[in-house]
């Protein structure tokens, strides 16, 4: 979202899958620090921002290999290409928590446990990125006989509450967002009025094509 509304310049470099595979193999065999040091030599600015984020490090090396130019010199911000209206939907925390809890129970009722069992039986590793998703990783102790299903469900609910708080904190840092409380009567009409006012503004710049 920020890349679109803030005019970020993103290097238009197609992926080099052979190089990417080689770099991923090198990271697996020698550790990501070796690749991070390689990036620090050719692009210290991107290396400082990337830390040990393997995906960013490999992409930066990939871009430098293709262009000979550090990723930090290709990135940047320009004037926003068009006007935007950003809308956020919110609700009281306890209302959100209840919706979360109901949703977790609905997923269990619809066969989430069997879904995780099938993934494991098909060879998906417990350390695979997909298994770190909310609802998946919390069921692993139950499937290993280390806790009850009720405990796993409660853990999923609590971890999702934490995720809700994290997301709210992240979005609240965006001063452009116009917030609407979905538990307030008439919020949809108020939102549509705000959108209409934005679109009717005489000096608005919108994307073309």
mmCIF file with all atom_site columns, C-alpha atoms in Angstrom, residues 147-156:
data_model
loop_
_atom_site.group_PDB
_atom_site.id
_atom_site.type_symbol
_atom_site.label_atom_id
_atom_site.label_alt_id
_atom_site.label_comp_id
_atom_site.label_asym_id
_atom_site.label_entity_id
_atom_site.label_seq_id
_atom_site.pdbx_PDB_ins_code
_atom_site.Cartn_x
_atom_site.Cartn_y
_atom_site.Cartn_z
_atom_site.occupancy
_atom_site.B_iso_or_equiv
_atom_site.pdbx_formal_charge
_atom_site.auth_seq_id
_atom_site.auth_comp_id
_atom_site.auth_asym_id
_atom_site.auth_atom_id
_atom_site.pdbx_PDB_model_num
ATOM 1  C CA . UNK A 1 147 ? -2.001 -30.734 25.420 1.00 0.00 ? 147 UNK A CA 1
ATOM 2  C CA . UNK A 1 148 ? -5.753 -31.030 25.044 1.00 0.00 ? 148 UNK A CA 1
ATOM 3  C CA . UNK A 1 149 ? -7.702 -29.716 22.076 1.00 0.00 ? 149 UNK A CA 1
ATOM 4  C CA . UNK A 1 150 ? -9.389 -27.184 24.349 1.00 0.00 ? 150 UNK A CA 1
ATOM 5  C CA . UNK A 1 151 ? -5.974 -25.859 25.361 1.00 0.00 ? 151 UNK A CA 1
ATOM 6  C CA . UNK A 1 152 ? -4.860 -25.624 21.719 1.00 0.00 ? 152 UNK A CA 1
ATOM 7  C CA . UNK A 1 153 ? -8.045 -23.755 20.805 1.00 0.00 ? 153 UNK A CA 1
ATOM 8  C CA . UNK A 1 154 ? -7.595 -21.327 23.707 1.00 0.00 ? 154 UNK A CA 1
ATOM 9  C CA . UNK A 1 155 ? -3.968 -20.765 22.680 1.00 0.00 ? 155 UNK A CA 1
ATOM 10 C CA . UNK A 1 156 ? -5.082 -20.023 19.120 1.00 0.00 ? 156 UNK A CA 1
#
